């Protein structure tokens, strides 16, 4: 019974993430004036879509790997996972906000949301791994699969970009875009 | 054959609930005037989205737990479950209605819908549990997993809020918001 | 390998049907003028949504039952099933068309689409059942699970309603609504 | 653990493809002026929808067949598959672009996207098949299931249509439409 609940949570979160990743396509602007299309605007939007796609696809992958470690999900994990999905579903809106009006406030808000999602995911990963493994070496191995080598850095990086964004919002925008593409 | 139908009903309802929960993000208003964003409106909408997310996520969880009890689904359950999904799919529209125009009528309508969904879900739960268990003690145990301790209260609570809403619509709005978050 | 393809076709069609059934909610009109909501229009739309929901949910159920009979899907079934999904995805648009402008043409178009979907589904059901069973008695038993007793009638009924719709479009609209609700 | 990841990637890509195929219905234009519907425009849009439906449904089928060959997915395949999904999610936008403004640029862009998706899919197919089979005869058999007999042609065909499209954009539009329907 417990295992079935875990499988349903998997399907449920995969479905939500798949929907989130595709509804962003609906927001691509296709403006046609007579026979000429507004290409600059379109490719700018495709670029932003690519960034959000990479960010969410990356989270989906890490999420799938970590939940494969778990056989059952205690109530605490269910609540954490649903909160994670809620925050993730705000991602498209915040990305659009930042790119349409690149100001101090929007850049800090986007950075803050990324950081909170990132921290929440780490707590989920930690809870699942600590329940399963007792040996420190095994834990590290799983972490490596999920984050690659750059485990600790990325949290610090988000903080660093937020500091940058406070002074130069446009520089932070470019840095945000580079981060998920690299991984 | 019967068991496969049950699995497909699970996937089908999970997919519908996942879609319902995410299409609400599309309705978040992102209005930008020059470089300033309408933040009060945006965070008000995010708050409403959070409430609907909690309500639906909670129903999904209870729904998943109760259907894990069943091995096969008789026709009666299929019909009840599809009705349940239909009413649930009206939830986002009614929430939006209530928060955009907080009047006696909209608050009573929202309360009525919540109550009907809640009662319908209880009938589904009862049908499934009574088919499986004959011992009263086992039944109570399953009920506790689904509703926590506050099994009977919540039905009465919805009725109470509806009475409040008849006289003070705005108070009821706040109460509705608190209810699903608590659980 | 063949069996896995069948399972994926199941998931794929369940997902498409689930999406079709829920995107119709997005089209519910919520117009608010100051504090008063346009209730007549809203409940009219909810009624239409209920009809389409019943129609599609009914097709999903029949579809799930018939595909549970099959263990593998030959290419012919895959093509037929995808055509079936294509026609079904036009259903919401045609329903909306008919209810917004109830004329001879729209009523006949809706009736025609329903008839074609219905005939296509029968051909899928027939192909699957004839591949599995050789005894006529077994075949009839499966047909009864899917269509109930009224197997042959409903095809004739759609034709009859179309004749009615040619002379009195509004009467046909009501008849269409009654049909899927009855089953 | 590796096998579970593969199953989740299957569900995830099936969900994304199912969503892509159905959100296009939302873009069907239903314009009503009094009691008369703009039929020419509607059926033109339904035709375009049919083309995109065939193209994506065809890719889904090939995708499902090839992934049934694989038991586990190495990281390389995950990345390739996610890129494939990203490019495919641009398909509806590019189709709409081409049909709304049939110019040299849009026709070449659509052809280019089709070609890149097609090449990317071949690379995925090749990677999976080369990992599993060592005998050349077995490989050819799998390729035949996916592409039919016309394996090599279709790549050349896309290139040929692009050359045609450079001189006569409207002819290329018709050719694009014929291609996926044939298969």
XYZ file of C-alpha atoms in Angstrom:
732
model
C 0.000 0.000 0.000
C 2.772 2.426 0.965
C 4.710 1.547 -2.166
C 1.713 2.233 -4.409
C 1.368 5.692 -2.876
C 4.999 6.330 -3.768
C 4.397 5.288 -7.381
C 1.392 7.578 -7.617
C 3.376 10.486 -6.194
C 5.979 9.791 -8.911
C 3.364 9.852 -11.677
C 1.696 12.917 -10.173
C 4.900 14.958 -9.946
C 6.104 13.823 -13.381
C 2.773 14.942 -14.844
C 2.912 18.329 -13.105
C 6.511 18.932 -14.237
C 5.659 17.849 -17.809
C 2.715 20.272 -17.873
C 4.786 23.130 -16.420
C 7.480 22.631 -19.047
C 5.030 22.663 -21.953
C 2.588 25.413 -20.993
C 5.488 27.805 -21.392
C 5.310 27.178 -25.153
C 1.839 28.721 -25.134
C 3.390 32.013 -24.051
C 5.730 32.274 -27.058
C 4.644 35.441 -28.878
C 3.875 34.947 -32.576
C 3.032 38.396 -33.869
C 2.493 38.734 -37.567
C 2.119 42.087 -39.307
C 1.062 41.372 -42.876
C 3.786 39.036 -44.154
C 6.636 40.008 -41.818
C 7.153 38.237 -38.514
C 8.703 39.918 -35.441
C 11.775 37.616 -35.359
C 13.894 39.375 -32.734
C 11.059 39.157 -30.204
C 10.323 35.525 -31.124
C 13.905 34.288 -30.771
C 14.353 36.262 -27.553
C 11.318 34.383 -26.196
C 12.619 31.043 -27.504
C 15.881 31.750 -25.665
C 14.046 32.398 -22.397
C 11.990 29.253 -22.969
C 15.230 27.281 -23.430
C 16.541 28.555 -20.078
C 13.369 27.614 -18.196
C 13.268 24.271 -20.017
C 16.845 23.472 -18.911
C 16.175 24.560 -15.318
C 13.003 22.465 -14.981
C 14.356 19.474 -16.961
C 17.403 19.475 -14.675
C 15.194 19.514 -11.558
C 13.078 16.710 -13.021
C 16.196 14.588 -13.529
C 17.524 15.175 -9.997
C 14.020 14.579 -8.619
C 13.676 11.295 -10.521
C 17.099 10.051 -9.392
C 16.526 10.839 -5.728
C 13.015 9.331 -5.629
C 14.331 6.133 -7.189
C 16.323 5.732 -3.983
C 13.158 5.659 -1.908
C 10.863 2.656 -1.710
C 8.131 4.279 0.363
C 7.333 7.898 1.117
C 6.593 8.956 4.713
C 4.064 11.775 5.137
C 6.838 14.298 5.694
C 8.272 13.621 2.213
C 4.829 13.933 0.613
C 4.354 17.375 2.163
C 7.878 18.492 1.224
C 7.443 17.223 -2.333
C 4.125 18.999 -2.809
C 5.673 22.245 -1.514
C 8.537 21.695 -3.959
C 6.041 21.297 -6.810
C 4.184 24.434 -5.731
C 7.337 26.574 -5.761
C 8.466 25.067 -9.047
C 5.127 25.950 -10.653
C 5.877 29.625 -9.899
C 9.133 29.409 -11.874
C 7.683 30.207 -15.348
C 5.879 33.294 -14.021
C 8.999 34.595 -12.260
C 11.192 33.953 -15.308
C 8.809 35.877 -17.519
C 8.670 38.686 -14.973
C 12.448 38.994 -14.839
C 12.983 38.975 -18.578
C 10.193 41.404 -19.366
C 11.240 43.913 -16.725
C 14.890 43.397 -15.738
C 15.032 45.444 -12.512
C 16.666 44.966 -9.097
C 13.427 43.656 -7.585
C 12.601 41.052 -10.225
C 16.181 39.738 -10.379
C 16.332 39.371 -6.584
C 12.903 37.690 -6.548
C 13.954 35.172 -9.208
C 17.217 34.471 -7.388
C 15.361 34.059 -4.098
C 12.885 31.593 -5.606
C 15.701 29.554 -7.226
C 17.542 29.453 -3.906
C 14.467 28.356 -1.932
C 13.634 25.613 -4.476
C 17.264 24.499 -4.427
C 17.367 24.368 -0.602
C 14.007 22.584 -0.395
C 15.188 19.963 -2.876
C 18.349 19.416 -0.829
C 16.252 18.840 2.277
C 14.128 16.256 0.413
C 17.274 14.572 -0.927
C 18.847 14.555 2.546
C 15.743 13.077 4.209
C 15.474 10.280 1.654
C 19.171 9.421 1.646
C 19.575 9.493 5.429
C 16.668 7.112 5.778
C 18.245 4.596 3.443
C 21.990 4.735 3.978
C 23.932 4.819 7.189
C 27.387 4.724 5.647
C 28.771 8.153 4.734
C 30.543 6.822 1.641
C 27.328 5.499 0.095
C 25.607 8.832 0.701
C 28.333 10.755 -1.079
C 28.034 8.425 -4.077
C 24.336 9.175 -4.491
C 24.930 12.899 -4.093
C 27.494 12.717 -6.866
C 25.001 11.167 -9.283
C 22.558 13.967 -8.616
C 24.697 17.062 -8.466
C 27.818 15.991 -10.283
C 31.037 17.190 -8.683
C 29.813 20.749 -8.088
C 27.587 19.834 -5.158
C 28.321 22.616 -2.703
C 29.162 25.373 -5.168
C 25.772 25.902 -6.778
C 24.135 27.088 -3.547
C 26.919 29.620 -3.022
C 26.705 30.605 -6.690
C 23.027 31.552 -6.415
C 23.839 33.733 -3.407
C 26.724 35.334 -5.312
C 24.537 36.074 -8.335
C 21.932 37.651 -6.082
C 24.583 40.040 -4.699
C 25.629 40.867 -8.261
C 21.990 41.324 -9.248
C 21.528 43.914 -6.531
C 24.033 46.183 -8.247
C 23.865 45.143 -11.915
C 20.510 43.429 -12.710
C 21.351 42.791 -16.371
C 24.602 40.980 -15.578
C 22.724 38.681 -13.177
C 20.187 37.824 -15.896
C 22.968 36.515 -18.148
C 24.544 34.589 -15.239
C 21.212 32.915 -14.384
C 20.927 31.789 -17.987
C 24.430 30.303 -18.049
C 24.042 28.339 -14.784
C 21.479 25.654 -15.686
C 22.854 25.276 -19.226
C 26.278 24.340 -17.849
C 24.782 21.348 -16.003
C -8.872 -7.232 -16.573
C -10.732 -5.543 -13.733
C -7.456 -4.670 -12.029
C -6.081 -3.033 -15.183
C -9.189 -0.849 -15.370
C -8.504 0.273 -11.814
C -4.911 1.183 -12.681
C -6.071 3.185 -15.685
C -8.633 5.024 -13.583
C -5.769 5.891 -11.190
C -3.591 7.265 -13.994
C -6.564 9.077 -15.524
C -7.572 10.823 -12.289
C -3.957 11.627 -11.364
C -3.497 13.231 -14.785
C -6.701 15.278 -14.479
C -5.787 16.474 -10.968
C -2.238 17.325 -12.099
C -3.607 19.362 -15.009
C -6.168 21.148 -12.811
C -3.473 22.131 -10.331
C -1.173 23.566 -12.994
C -3.570 25.360 -15.326
C -4.247 27.722 -12.440
C -0.712 29.084 -12.902
C -1.760 30.307 -16.343
C -4.251 32.617 -14.679
C -1.652 34.434 -12.566
C -1.788 38.057 -13.753
C 1.575 39.496 -14.801
C 0.838 43.092 -15.717
C 3.804 45.260 -16.517
C 3.548 49.019 -17.002
C 6.899 50.196 -18.319
C 9.379 48.920 -15.724
C 7.075 48.643 -12.694
C 5.195 45.444 -11.952
C 1.820 45.384 -10.175
C 3.138 43.466 -7.137
C 0.144 43.705 -4.796
C -2.105 42.130 -7.420
C 0.497 39.456 -8.264
C 1.071 38.325 -4.674
C -2.655 38.389 -3.955
C -3.071 36.001 -6.914
C -0.154 33.827 -5.740
C -1.863 33.598 -2.336
C -5.116 32.420 -3.929
C -3.165 29.963 -6.051
C -1.544 28.599 -2.873
C -4.985 28.026 -1.306
C -6.342 26.174 -4.342
C -3.084 24.216 -4.611
C -3.387 23.072 -0.965
C -7.059 22.165 -1.357
C -6.507 20.098 -4.519
C -3.211 18.559 -3.333
C -4.970 17.493 -0.133
C -7.811 15.887 -2.100
C -5.274 14.155 -4.342
C -3.553 12.667 -1.302
C -6.792 11.426 0.286
C -7.907 10.113 -3.104
C -4.628 8.225 -3.627
C -4.746 6.689 -0.128
C -8.335 5.494 -0.431
C -7.884 4.040 -3.940
C -4.831 2.112 -2.763
C -7.251 0.192 -0.538
C -9.219 -1.008 -3.546
C -8.001 -3.767 -5.860
C -10.800 -3.500 -8.408
C -13.341 -0.797 -9.121
C -17.006 -1.722 -9.598
C -18.968 0.409 -12.057
C -20.548 2.389 -9.231
C -17.117 3.620 -8.065
C -16.123 4.597 -11.622
C -19.239 6.764 -11.954
C -18.771 8.307 -8.489
C -15.097 9.001 -9.184
C -15.802 10.677 -12.527
C -18.460 12.863 -10.852
C -15.898 13.710 -8.177
C -13.404 14.739 -10.871
C -16.056 16.834 -12.620
C -16.902 18.799 -9.460
C -13.235 19.203 -8.582
C -12.542 20.669 -12.018
C -14.995 23.478 -11.196
C -12.978 24.391 -8.081
C -10.482 26.800 -9.759
C -13.318 28.731 -11.445
C -15.283 29.053 -8.200
C -12.189 30.105 -6.227
C -11.425 32.811 -8.761
C -15.050 33.936 -8.685
C -15.060 34.253 -4.897
C -11.808 36.146 -4.630
C -12.557 38.552 -7.470
C -16.035 39.422 -6.194
C -16.353 38.570 -2.489
C -20.150 38.699 -2.068
C -22.738 36.615 -0.208
C -23.593 34.631 -3.334
C -20.044 33.690 -4.387
C -19.007 32.728 -0.843
C -22.082 30.502 -0.425
C -21.488 28.928 -3.857
C -17.852 28.140 -3.021
C -18.854 26.709 0.353
C -21.587 24.632 -1.266
C -19.208 23.205 -3.860
C -16.598 22.345 -1.197
C -19.286 20.630 0.869
C -20.626 18.583 -2.068
C -17.101 17.497 -3.087
C -16.343 16.611 0.518
C -19.559 14.564 0.893
C -19.058 12.828 -2.458
C -15.514 11.870 -1.491
C -16.785 10.439 1.804
C -19.291 8.314 -0.059
C -16.524 6.972 -2.336
C -14.308 6.271 0.688
C -17.167 4.557 2.508
C -18.067 2.350 -0.480
C -14.463 1.240 -0.956
C -13.779 0.607 2.719
C -17.048 -1.235 3.400
C -16.326 -3.543 0.496
C -12.938 -4.490 1.878
C -13.222 -4.527 5.642
C -15.897 -6.030 7.821
C -14.315 -5.215 11.157
C -15.188 -1.766 12.478
C -11.758 -1.296 14.045
C -9.938 -1.742 10.715
C -12.254 0.776 9.050
C -11.526 3.415 11.658
C -7.798 2.918 11.151
C -8.041 3.674 7.430
C -10.252 6.689 8.066
C -7.612 8.018 10.435
C -4.890 7.819 7.791
C -7.040 9.833 5.393
C -8.620 12.486 7.553
C -6.314 12.560 10.561
C -8.108 12.877 13.876
C -10.504 15.592 12.712
C -12.700 13.259 10.697
C -16.177 14.440 11.598
C -15.417 18.076 12.309
C -14.509 19.273 8.827
C -17.983 18.620 7.417
C -19.539 20.594 10.254
C -16.907 23.293 9.819
C -17.849 23.882 6.183
C -21.475 24.253 7.223
C -20.478 26.678 9.989
C -18.381 28.780 7.608
C -21.305 28.926 5.190
C -23.513 30.364 7.949
C -20.784 32.893 8.769
C -20.414 33.690 5.064
C -24.096 34.532 4.810
C -23.603 37.425 7.209
C -19.935 38.372 6.782
C -18.608 37.224 3.368
C -15.085 38.554 3.937
C -14.622 36.681 7.216
C -15.631 33.429 5.493
C -13.040 34.006 2.771
C -10.261 34.085 5.368
C -11.683 30.993 7.113
C -11.779 29.027 3.845
C -8.130 29.887 3.298
C -7.106 28.716 6.769
C -8.944 25.367 6.584
C -6.980 23.445 3.911
C -3.656 24.918 5.041
C -4.152 23.516 8.551
C -4.369 19.983 7.181
C 8.499 -5.327 -26.645
C 5.050 -5.420 -28.290
C 3.362 -5.430 -24.879
C 5.322 -2.375 -23.722
C 4.177 -0.484 -26.813
C 0.595 -1.309 -25.865
C 1.113 0.038 -22.339
C 2.604 3.245 -23.688
C -0.305 3.688 -26.095
C -2.606 3.310 -23.065
C -0.761 5.972 -21.076
C -0.544 8.230 -24.134
C -4.287 8.066 -24.911
C -5.254 8.401 -21.225
C -3.096 11.520 -21.001
C -4.605 13.039 -24.163
C -8.167 12.321 -23.005
C -7.402 13.738 -19.536
C -6.019 16.924 -21.092
C -8.974 17.291 -23.485
C -11.438 16.947 -20.612
C -9.733 19.601 -18.493
C -8.796 22.271 -21.035
C -12.517 22.819 -21.487
C -12.588 24.334 -17.984
C -10.311 27.096 -19.259
C -13.084 28.190 -21.610
C -15.649 28.763 -18.836
C -16.456 32.482 -19.030
C -16.060 34.339 -15.738
C -17.154 37.890 -16.494
C -17.358 40.250 -13.577
C -18.872 43.727 -13.831
C -18.098 45.513 -10.571
C -19.551 43.168 -7.931
C -22.145 41.330 -10.021
C -21.301 38.132 -11.875
C -23.028 37.075 -15.102
C -24.570 33.912 -13.576
C -26.902 32.848 -16.398
C -23.991 32.760 -18.851
C -21.736 30.957 -16.335
C -24.210 28.188 -15.515
C -25.088 27.773 -19.187
C -21.368 27.199 -19.831
C -21.087 24.815 -16.855
C -23.999 22.848 -18.322
C -22.275 22.546 -21.706
C -19.063 21.554 -19.931
C -20.998 18.816 -18.087
C -22.284 17.434 -21.403
C -18.827 17.331 -22.997
C -17.383 15.872 -19.780
C -19.959 13.032 -19.827
C -19.392 12.349 -23.525
C -15.597 12.174 -23.222
C -15.612 10.348 -19.861
C -17.953 7.764 -21.393
C -15.641 7.290 -24.369
C -12.651 6.993 -22.025
C -14.406 4.225 -20.093
C -15.358 2.248 -23.230
C -11.839 2.804 -24.588
C -10.227 1.535 -21.374
C -12.461 -1.558 -21.248
C -11.831 -2.555 -24.855
C -8.048 -2.027 -24.676
C -7.888 -4.189 -21.558
C -8.987 -7.035 -23.819
C -5.919 -6.616 -26.004
C -2.456 -7.792 -24.985
C -0.569 -6.361 -27.949
C -1.493 -3.743 -30.523
C -0.862 -4.417 -34.212
C 0.046 -1.377 -36.331
C -3.487 -1.158 -37.691
C -4.885 -0.580 -34.185
C -2.264 2.081 -33.439
C -3.272 4.029 -36.552
C -7.007 3.625 -35.825
C -6.520 4.690 -32.203
C -4.549 7.798 -33.133
C -7.262 8.760 -35.660
C -9.828 8.212 -32.905
C -7.861 10.545 -30.595
C -7.603 13.157 -33.355
C -11.367 13.221 -33.965
C -12.085 13.233 -30.241
C -9.832 16.264 -29.779
C -12.130 18.196 -32.148
C -15.129 17.458 -29.896
C -14.737 20.473 -27.531
C -14.453 22.904 -30.453
C -17.556 21.482 -32.187
C -19.566 21.483 -28.953
C -18.721 25.121 -28.360
C -19.591 25.948 -31.966
C -23.015 24.292 -31.693
C -23.985 25.890 -28.410
C -22.828 29.368 -29.348
C -24.572 29.376 -32.704
C -27.339 26.754 -32.773
C -28.009 26.538 -36.510
C -28.735 23.715 -38.979
C -25.097 23.550 -40.075
C -23.475 23.392 -36.632
C -25.974 20.804 -35.335
C -25.417 18.577 -38.375
C -21.642 18.976 -38.051
C -21.710 17.984 -34.370
C -23.954 15.014 -35.136
C -21.692 13.958 -37.989
C -18.572 14.121 -35.826
C -20.266 12.095 -33.045
C -21.351 9.505 -35.582
C -17.885 9.190 -37.141
C -16.214 8.876 -33.706
C -18.810 6.303 -32.700
C -18.312 4.261 -35.895
C -14.512 4.467 -35.648
C -14.628 3.254 -32.048
C -16.820 0.320 -33.081
C -14.309 -0.641 -35.735
C -11.484 -0.556 -33.152
C -13.583 -2.627 -30.731
C -14.470 -5.106 -33.458
C -10.845 -5.531 -34.598
C -9.622 -6.137 -31.048
C -12.415 -8.520 -30.104
C -12.295 -10.538 -33.328
C -8.577 -11.051 -32.844
C -9.069 -12.441 -29.371
C -12.301 -14.405 -29.406
C -13.599 -16.887 -31.929
C -16.766 -17.832 -30.089
C -19.726 -15.544 -30.860
C -21.073 -15.827 -27.314
C -17.874 -14.483 -25.740
C -17.856 -11.531 -28.153
C -21.391 -10.557 -27.222
C -20.456 -10.633 -23.532
C -17.655 -8.089 -24.033
C -19.884 -5.881 -26.169
C -22.433 -5.872 -23.360
C -19.863 -4.599 -20.817
C -18.971 -1.710 -23.122
C -22.273 -0.584 -24.540
C -24.774 -1.970 -22.054
C -27.868 -3.472 -23.605
C -28.447 -0.601 -26.054
C -25.653 -1.639 -28.404
C -27.251 -1.176 -31.801
C -29.671 1.611 -30.955
C -27.232 4.448 -30.275
C -25.919 4.493 -33.852
C -29.463 4.722 -35.173
C -30.266 7.361 -32.561
C -27.481 9.678 -33.752
C -28.818 9.370 -37.309
C -32.362 10.104 -36.081
C -31.235 13.183 -34.138
C -29.415 14.442 -37.224
C -32.651 14.215 -39.218
C -34.460 16.075 -36.448
C -31.637 18.641 -36.327
C -32.102 19.373 -40.010
C -35.610 20.679 -39.320
C -35.472 21.820 -35.672
C -31.854 22.583 -34.604
C -32.795 23.551 -31.034
C -34.634 20.287 -30.361
C -31.578 18.333 -31.518
C -29.359 20.280 -29.098
C -31.455 19.120 -26.148
C -31.500 15.543 -27.463
C -27.690 15.493 -27.798
C -27.413 16.610 -24.195
C -29.740 13.883 -22.934
C -27.996 11.031 -24.789
C -24.602 10.788 -23.035
C -26.121 11.594 -19.622
C -28.469 8.585 -19.893
C -25.514 6.215 -20.218
C 17.355 1.908 -10.046
C 18.564 2.568 -13.600
C 15.537 0.795 -15.026
C 13.125 2.892 -12.974
C 14.732 6.057 -14.325
C 14.092 4.752 -17.830
C 10.421 4.141 -17.040
C 10.062 7.644 -15.637
C 11.706 9.148 -18.711
C 9.141 7.211 -20.792
C 6.203 8.571 -18.772
C 7.706 12.063 -18.794
C 8.210 12.194 -22.572
C 4.817 10.585 -23.263
C 3.181 13.230 -21.077
C 5.016 16.095 -22.797
C 4.146 14.768 -26.272
C 0.495 14.262 -25.247
C 0.314 17.835 -23.957
C 1.986 19.248 -27.085
C -0.480 17.433 -29.329
C -3.530 18.692 -27.455
C -2.640 22.304 -26.689
C -2.781 22.899 -30.420
C -6.563 22.427 -30.229
C -6.720 25.523 -28.037
C -5.434 27.557 -30.972
C -8.270 26.578 -33.331
C -10.024 29.852 -34.132
C -13.785 29.826 -33.496
C -15.005 33.218 -34.627
C -18.732 33.772 -34.587
C -20.368 36.862 -36.102
C -24.002 36.759 -35.079
C -25.205 33.363 -36.335
C -22.649 32.753 -39.097
C -19.365 30.956 -38.408
C -16.169 31.612 -40.385
C -15.983 28.059 -41.822
C -13.170 28.486 -44.346
C -10.829 29.758 -41.632
C -11.921 27.011 -39.201
C -11.393 24.125 -41.622
C -8.083 25.589 -42.788
C -6.985 25.544 -39.125
C -8.312 22.001 -38.626
C -6.249 20.947 -41.665
C -3.087 22.450 -40.187
C -3.890 20.818 -36.855
C -4.206 17.452 -38.656
C -0.736 17.893 -40.205
C 0.917 18.733 -36.872
C -1.019 15.894 -35.204
C 0.296 13.391 -37.788
C 3.859 14.688 -37.500
C 3.933 14.507 -33.696
C 1.971 11.226 -33.476
C 4.450 9.704 -35.929
C 7.399 10.877 -33.832
C 5.723 9.535 -30.680
C 5.363 6.112 -32.319
C 8.989 5.980 -33.504
C 10.113 7.256 -30.094
C 8.091 4.581 -28.268
C 9.406 1.778 -30.488
C 13.047 2.770 -30.130
C 12.873 3.253 -26.343
C 11.295 -0.178 -25.961
C 14.613 -1.526 -27.239
C 16.475 0.056 -24.336
C 16.435 -1.367 -20.819
C 18.364 1.433 -19.157
C 19.198 4.960 -20.248
C 22.751 6.272 -19.906
C 23.101 9.989 -19.128
C 23.918 10.750 -22.750
C 20.529 9.422 -23.888
C 18.699 11.420 -21.202
C 20.316 14.649 -22.427
C 19.653 13.811 -26.097
C 16.040 12.909 -25.332
C 15.401 16.129 -23.429
C 16.894 18.138 -26.321
C 14.640 16.189 -28.679
C 11.604 17.098 -26.529
C 12.662 20.751 -26.468
C 12.909 20.986 -30.252
C 9.650 19.088 -30.700
C 7.868 21.538 -28.407
C 8.778 24.319 -30.868
C 7.027 22.447 -33.696
C 3.487 23.835 -33.129
C 4.783 27.434 -33.057
C 6.788 26.970 -36.260
C 3.879 25.260 -38.040
C 1.571 28.121 -37.147
C 4.187 30.619 -38.270
C 4.584 28.954 -41.670
C 0.895 28.626 -42.390
C 0.001 32.146 -41.278
C 2.778 33.782 -43.277
C 4.003 31.487 -46.066
C 7.277 33.192 -46.995
C 10.786 31.985 -47.896
C 12.035 32.523 -44.355
C 9.266 30.688 -42.496
C 9.315 27.729 -44.898
C 13.090 27.375 -44.554
C 12.841 27.681 -40.765
C 10.192 24.967 -40.574
C 12.210 22.703 -42.875
C 15.349 23.327 -40.829
C 13.590 22.459 -37.563
C 12.114 19.257 -39.062
C 15.540 18.265 -40.344
C 17.275 18.898 -36.989
C 14.583 16.945 -35.082
C 14.851 14.144 -37.611
C 18.660 14.011 -37.351
C 18.582 14.195 -33.555
C 16.109 11.318 -33.409
C 18.340 9.244 -35.695
C 21.274 9.846 -33.373
C 19.193 8.701 -30.378
C 18.024 5.634 -32.305
C 21.571 4.832 -33.399
C 22.997 5.159 -29.874
C 20.334 2.877 -28.400
C 20.563 0.261 -31.142
C 24.364 0.146 -31.259
C 24.435 -0.416 -27.518
C 22.132 -3.402 -27.768
C 22.930 -5.182 -31.006
C 26.269 -6.084 -32.493
C 24.969 -7.950 -35.517
C 24.262 -5.695 -38.510
C 21.270 -7.776 -39.597
C 19.470 -7.285 -36.273
C 20.040 -3.529 -36.443
C 18.517 -3.276 -39.889
C 15.429 -5.159 -38.671
C 14.789 -2.622 -35.892
C 15.367 0.285 -38.267
C 12.769 -1.193 -40.599
C 10.133 -1.306 -37.850
C 10.704 2.383 -37.119
C 11.133 3.950 -40.519
C 9.524 1.414 -42.815
C 11.407 0.788 -46.030
C 12.018 4.468 -46.775
C 14.756 4.863 -44.166
C 17.326 6.895 -46.019
C 15.022 8.797 -48.336
C 13.172 10.970 -45.840
C 16.309 12.879 -44.781
C 17.095 13.626 -48.415
C 13.454 14.528 -49.025
C 13.499 17.238 -46.335
C 16.610 18.721 -47.923
C 14.974 18.600 -51.366
C 11.814 20.319 -50.091
C 13.945 23.023 -48.495
C 15.558 23.734 -51.868
C 12.098 23.856 -53.470
C 10.893 26.111 -50.645
C 13.651 28.603 -51.376
C 12.181 29.248 -54.825
C 8.480 28.389 -54.414
C 7.419 28.644 -50.724
C 3.796 27.627 -51.382
C 4.751 24.399 -53.168
C 6.944 23.433 -50.202
C 4.021 23.972 -47.813
C 1.941 21.392 -49.687
C 4.892 18.964 -49.822
C 5.457 19.246 -46.059
C 1.812 18.398 -45.509
C 1.962 15.326 -47.752
C 5.116 13.870 -46.163
C 3.965 12.891 -42.647
C 0.512 11.814 -43.893
C 2.083 9.271 -46.258
C 3.762 7.510 -43.345
